[in-house]
Coordinates of C-alpha atoms and ligand atoms in Angstrom, one line a residue:
M123 CA 0.0 0.0 0.0
N124 CA 1.2 3.5 -0.6
R125 CA 2.5 5.2 2.4
V126 CA 2.0 8.8 3.7
E127 CA 3.7 9.9 6.9
I128 CA 2.1 12.4 9.2
F129 CA 4.6 14.4 11.2
E130 CA 2.8 15.4 14.4
V131 CA 3.6 19.0 15.3
G132 CA 0.7 19.8 17.6
P133 CA 2.7 19.8 20.9
R134 CA 4.9 22.5 19.3
D135 CA 3.2 24.4 16.5
G136 CA -0.2 23.9 18.2
L137 CA 0.6 24.8 21.8
Q138 CA 3.2 27.6 21.1
N139 CA 0.3 29.8 20.2
E140 CA -1.8 29.4 23.4
K141 CA -1.9 32.5 25.5
K142 CA -2.4 31.0 28.9
Q143 CA 0.5 28.9 30.2
I144 CA -0.4 25.2 29.8
A145 CA 0.9 23.0 32.6
T146 CA 4.0 21.0 31.7
A147 CA 2.3 17.8 33.0
D148 CA -0.6 18.4 30.5
K149 CA 1.9 18.7 27.6
V150 CA 3.7 15.6 28.8
A151 CA 0.4 13.7 28.9
L152 CA -0.5 14.8 25.4
V153 CA 2.9 13.7 24.0
D154 CA 2.7 10.4 25.9
L155 CA -0.7 9.7 24.3
L156 CA 0.5 10.7 20.9
S157 CA 3.4 8.3 21.3
Q158 CA 0.9 5.4 21.3
A159 CA -0.7 6.5 18.0
G160 CA 2.1 5.2 15.7
F161 CA 3.9 8.4 14.7
A162 CA 7.6 8.1 13.8
R163 CA 8.2 11.8 14.6
I164 CA 6.6 14.1 17.1
E165 CA 7.7 17.8 17.5
C166 CA 7.2 18.6 21.1
A167 CA 9.9 21.2 22.0
S168 CA 11.1 24.6 20.9
F169 CA 14.3 26.1 22.2
V170 CA 13.6 29.6 21.1
S171 CA 13.8 32.7 23.3
P172 CA 11.4 32.3 26.2
K173 CA 10.8 36.1 25.9
W174 CA 9.6 35.6 22.4
V175 CA 7.5 32.5 23.0
P176 CA 6.8 32.0 26.7
Q177 CA 4.6 29.0 26.1
M178 CA 7.6 26.9 25.0
A179 CA 9.9 27.9 27.9
D180 CA 9.4 24.5 29.6
S181 CA 10.5 22.5 26.6
A182 CA 13.4 20.8 28.4
D183 CA 11.0 19.8 31.2
V184 CA 8.6 18.3 28.6
L185 CA 11.4 16.3 27.0
A186 CA 12.5 15.1 30.5
G187 CA 9.0 14.2 31.5
I188 CA 7.8 12.1 28.5
A189 CA 8.0 8.4 28.3
R190 CA 10.0 8.0 25.2
A191 CA 8.5 5.3 23.0
K192 CA 10.8 3.1 21.0
G193 CA 11.2 4.2 17.4
V194 CA 9.8 7.7 17.9
S195 CA 11.9 10.7 17.2
Y196 CA 11.1 13.6 19.5
A197 CA 11.9 16.8 17.6
A198 CA 12.7 20.4 18.7
L199 CA 13.1 23.8 17.0
T200 CA 16.5 25.4 17.3
P201 CA 16.8 28.9 15.9
N202 CA 20.4 29.5 16.8
M203 CA 23.4 28.0 18.7
K204 CA 21.9 28.7 22.1
G205 CA 18.8 26.8 21.1
L206 CA 20.8 23.9 19.8
E207 CA 22.9 23.7 23.0
R208 CA 19.6 23.5 25.0
A209 CA 18.2 20.9 22.7
I210 CA 21.2 18.7 23.0
E211 CA 21.2 19.0 26.8
A212 CA 17.5 18.1 26.8
R213 CA 18.2 15.0 24.6
A214 CA 16.1 16.0 21.6
D215 CA 16.3 13.3 18.9
E216 CA 16.4 15.7 16.0
V217 CA 16.3 19.4 15.5
A218 CA 14.9 21.9 13.0
I219 CA 16.1 25.2 11.7
F220 CA 13.4 27.5 10.4
G221 CA 13.7 30.2 7.8
S222 CA 11.3 32.2 5.7
A223 CA 10.8 32.8 2.0
S224 CA 9.6 36.4 2.8
E225 CA 11.7 39.1 4.4
G226 CA 8.8 40.6 6.4
F227 CA 8.1 37.3 8.2
S228 CA 11.7 36.5 8.7
K229 CA 12.2 39.8 10.5
A230 CA 9.1 39.5 12.6
N231 CA 9.6 35.8 13.5
I232 CA 13.3 35.5 14.1
N233 CA 14.6 39.1 14.1
A234 CA 16.8 38.6 11.1
S235 CA 16.8 39.1 7.3
I236 CA 16.7 36.0 5.2
A237 CA 20.4 36.3 4.5
E238 CA 21.3 36.8 8.2
S239 CA 19.2 33.8 9.1
L240 CA 20.8 31.5 6.6
E241 CA 24.2 32.6 8.0
R242 CA 23.0 31.9 11.5
F243 CA 21.7 28.5 10.6
Q244 CA 25.0 27.2 9.1
P245 CA 26.9 26.6 12.4
V246 CA 23.7 25.2 14.0
A247 CA 23.3 22.6 11.2
K248 CA 26.9 21.7 11.3
A249 CA 27.1 21.3 15.1
A250 CA 23.8 19.3 15.2
Q251 CA 25.1 17.0 12.5
A252 CA 28.4 16.6 14.4
A253 CA 26.4 15.7 17.5
G254 CA 24.6 13.0 15.5
L255 CA 21.3 14.9 15.3
P256 CA 19.3 14.9 12.0
V257 CA 18.4 18.4 11.0
R258 CA 15.0 19.2 9.4
G259 CA 14.5 22.6 7.7
Y260 CA 11.3 24.7 7.5
V261 CA 10.6 27.4 5.0
S262 CA 7.7 29.6 6.1
C263 CA 5.5 31.8 3.9
V264 CA 5.9 29.6 0.9
V265 CA 2.9 31.2 -0.8
E266 CA 1.7 34.2 1.2
C267 CA 3.3 36.4 3.8
P268 CA 1.2 38.4 6.4
Y269 CA 3.6 41.4 5.9
D270 CA 4.7 41.2 2.2
G271 CA 1.8 39.5 0.4
A272 CA 2.3 37.0 -2.4
V273 CA 5.6 35.3 -2.4
D274 CA 7.6 34.5 -5.5
P275 CA 8.1 30.7 -6.0
A276 CA 11.7 31.4 -7.0
Q277 CA 12.4 32.9 -3.6
V278 CA 11.1 29.7 -1.9
A279 CA 13.2 27.6 -4.2
Y280 CA 16.3 29.7 -3.2
V281 CA 15.8 29.2 0.5
V282 CA 15.0 25.5 0.0
G283 CA 18.3 25.2 -1.9
A284 CA 20.2 26.9 0.9
L285 CA 18.8 24.6 3.6
R286 CA 19.5 21.6 1.4
D287 CA 23.1 22.7 1.1
M288 CA 23.3 22.8 4.9
G289 CA 22.4 19.1 4.9
C290 CA 18.7 19.2 6.0
Y291 CA 17.4 15.7 5.6
E292 CA 13.9 17.0 4.8
I293 CA 12.5 20.4 4.2
S294 CA 9.0 21.3 5.3
L295 CA 7.1 23.9 3.2
G296 CA 5.0 26.1 5.4
D297 CA 1.8 27.9 4.3
T298 CA 2.2 29.7 7.6
I299 CA -1.1 31.8 7.4
G300 CA -3.1 29.2 5.6
Q301 CA -4.0 31.4 2.7
G302 CA -2.4 29.5 -0.1
R303 CA -4.7 28.6 -3.0
P304 CA -4.0 25.3 -4.8
E305 CA -2.9 27.1 -8.0
A306 CA -0.3 29.0 -6.0
V307 CA 0.9 25.9 -4.2
E308 CA 1.2 24.2 -7.5
A309 CA 3.4 26.9 -8.9
M310 CA 5.5 27.0 -5.8
L311 CA 6.0 23.2 -5.9
A312 CA 7.0 23.3 -9.5
A313 CA 9.8 25.7 -8.7
V314 CA 10.9 24.0 -5.5
S315 CA 11.0 20.5 -7.1
Q316 CA 13.8 21.9 -9.3
E317 CA 15.9 22.2 -6.1
L318 CA 15.0 19.2 -4.1
E319 CA 13.4 15.9 -4.9
P320 CA 9.8 15.5 -3.6
A321 CA 10.7 12.6 -1.4
K322 CA 12.7 15.1 0.7
L323 CA 9.9 17.7 0.9
A324 CA 7.1 17.9 3.4
G325 CA 3.9 19.9 3.3
H326 CA 3.0 22.1 6.3
F327 CA -0.4 23.6 5.7
H328 CA -2.2 25.8 8.2
D329 CA -5.9 25.7 7.6
T330 CA -7.0 29.3 8.0
S331 CA -9.1 29.5 4.9
G332 CA -10.1 25.8 4.7
Q333 CA -7.8 24.9 1.8
A334 CA -5.2 22.8 3.5
L335 CA -6.6 19.5 2.3
A336 CA -6.9 20.8 -1.3
N337 CA -3.2 21.8 -1.0
V338 CA -2.3 18.4 0.4
E339 CA -3.9 16.9 -2.7
V340 CA -1.8 19.1 -5.0
A341 CA 1.3 18.2 -3.1
L342 CA 0.5 14.4 -3.3
Q343 CA 0.3 14.9 -7.1
H344 CA 3.8 16.4 -6.9
G345 CA 5.1 13.3 -5.1
L346 CA 5.2 14.6 -1.6
R347 CA 4.5 11.9 1.0
V348 CA 5.1 13.7 4.3
F349 CA 2.6 16.1 5.8
D350 CA 2.7 18.0 9.1
G351 CA -0.4 17.9 11.2
A352 CA -1.6 19.0 14.6
V353 CA -4.0 16.9 16.7
G354 CA -7.3 18.7 17.2
G355 CA -6.2 21.3 14.6
L356 CA -4.3 23.2 17.3
G357 CA -2.1 26.1 16.6
G358 CA -1.0 29.1 14.7
C359 CA 2.1 31.2 14.9
P360 CA 2.4 34.1 17.4
Y361 CA 4.3 36.2 14.8
A362 CA 1.9 35.5 11.9
P363 CA -1.2 37.6 12.6
G364 CA -4.3 35.7 11.4
A365 CA -2.7 32.3 11.2
A366 CA -5.0 29.5 12.4
G367 CA -4.1 26.0 13.4
N368 CA -2.3 23.4 11.3
V369 CA -4.5 21.1 9.4
S370 CA -5.7 18.6 11.9
T371 CA -4.0 15.3 12.1
E372 CA -7.3 13.4 12.2
A373 CA -8.6 15.2 9.0
L374 CA -5.3 14.6 7.3
H375 CA -5.4 10.9 8.2
D376 CA -9.0 10.5 7.0
F377 CA -8.3 12.4 3.8
V378 CA -5.2 10.5 2.7
S379 CA -6.7 7.1 3.9
K380 CA -9.7 7.7 1.6
L381 CA -7.3 8.3 -1.3
G382 CA -5.8 4.9 -0.6
Y383 CA -2.7 5.8 1.5
D384 CA -1.7 4.1 4.7
T385 CA -0.5 6.3 7.6
G386 CA 0.1 3.5 10.0
L387 CA -1.7 5.6 12.7
N388 CA -4.3 4.3 15.1
P389 CA -7.5 6.4 14.6
A390 CA -8.9 5.6 18.1
V391 CA -5.8 7.0 19.7
L392 CA -5.9 10.1 17.4
T393 CA -9.5 10.8 18.5
K394 CA -8.5 10.6 22.1
A395 CA -5.5 12.8 21.6
A396 CA -7.6 15.4 19.7
E397 CA -10.1 15.5 22.6
M398 CA -7.3 16.0 25.0
A399 CA -5.8 18.8 22.9
R400 CA -9.1 20.6 22.6
A401 CA -9.7 20.3 26.3
M402 CA -6.3 21.8 27.0
R403 CA -7.1 24.6 24.7
M404 CA -10.4 25.4 26.4
E405 CA -8.8 25.3 29.9
G406 CA -6.0 27.5 28.5
Ligands
HMG48 P1 17.0 38.2 19.3 O1 16.3 39.0 20.4 O2 17.4 38.8 18.0 O3 18.2 37.3 19.9 O4 16.0 37.0 19.0 P2 19.5 37.7 20.6 O5 20.5 36.7 20.1 O6 19.8 39.1 20.4 O7 19.2 37.4 22.1 C1 18.3 38.2 22.9 C2 18.1 37.5 24.2 O8 17.4 36.2 24.0 C3 19.3 37.1 25.0 O9 18.9 37.1 26.4 C4 19.6 35.7 24.6 O10 20.3 35.0 25.6 C5 18.2 35.1 24.5 P3 19.2 38.4 27.3 O11 20.7 38.7 27.3 O12 18.4 39.5 26.7 O13 18.7 38.0 28.7 N1 18.1 34.0 23.6 C6 17.7 32.8 23.9 N2 17.2 32.2 25.0 C7 16.9 30.9 25.0 N3 17.0 30.2 23.9 C8 17.5 30.6 22.8 C9 17.8 32.0 22.7 N4 18.3 32.8 21.8 C10 18.5 34.0 22.3 N5 17.5 29.9 21.7 C11 15.5 34.7 18.3 C12 16.3 36.0 18.0 C13 15.7 33.8 17.1 C14 16.1 34.1 19.5 C15 14.1 35.1 18.6 O14 13.6 35.9 17.5 C16 13.2 33.9 18.7 O15 13.3 33.2 19.7 N6 12.2 33.7 17.7 C17 11.4 32.5 17.7 C18 10.0 32.8 17.3 C19 9.2 31.5 17.2 O16 9.5 30.6 18.0 N7 8.2 31.5 16.3 C20 7.4 30.3 16.2 C21 8.1 29.2 15.6 S1 8.3 29.3 13.8 C22 6.7 28.7 13.2 O17 5.8 28.5 14.0 C23 6.6 28.4 11.7 C24 6.6 26.9 11.4 O18 5.6 26.3 12.1 C25 6.4 26.7 9.9 C26 5.3 27.5 9.3 O19 4.1 27.4 9.8 O20 5.5 28.2 8.4 C27 7.9 26.3 11.8
MG49 MG1 3.5 26.2 11.4

């Protein structure tokens, strides 16, 4: 059967956007439940500045508190060397560097131009690889930017090429504000596929305007087989005004299953995890 992998990002991309501090124990409980669902990779930590994203300040405690399931890689965001050092100390299994295809979002999200950010990522990727940690790359605003508007596919391809050259094993393409129309996603993927084979690309679609699944379908046609999802549709980005949650893992699972793909995930556990995620959100 054809395989699609869902990379669970809810405990990071989902929870980072919650205003009220969610208890570390609740985050740990969510990750522990997700660990039973059959994911190979769960992003559950973010070693960014706690002043910029207070919700993620307890990332080391989350990684220390979870019951690590065999065969699951617990992933963390690392924007700079300080983030990487914290991730290594907390025993993250893999890390991610995250850039943007648009200048406006790059500045708002990581306080750096695209060029500065790429320079900053180089030593991070090198040191992570030296420490034996796989490095994933993200490119945000691959179709629309909340500050700069429509993004040129050539610019996305350029940043993808730069992250590829740093040795990222996979690059996730973020429709950060969930405004990408399938035609725009199509044009972007046509440009990006010139730089990196589809087997090394992932789709990261926020679902603000309800087009995430249509965009997943376009990406499947381009040969992508990894998609980021968040249980319960949690999320958004604090530095992307108007961004809603990631496409929900349950909807993604149902959608690709109907198209004949196998995710290897247990739907009953996903339903329980989505309920837990929604309850955390209501309490938060
Ligand atoms: P900066 O202020 O330019 O950093 O922020 P700095 O190097 O000048 O340092 C300022 C202070 O922050 C210093 O502390 C540093 O020690 C501290 P002070 O001396 O003032 O007490 N600091 C740190 N502390 C802990 N961990 C660190 C760290 N780095 C510096 N790693 C920085 C630059 C990148 C740090 C900041 O802009 C930042 O943290 N940004 C992250 C924003 C973020 O997390 N956004 C959400 C994640 S991205 C996303 O959601 C998109 C994605 O889902 C894909 C998509 O949807 O498109 C991935
Ligand atoms: Mg995101």
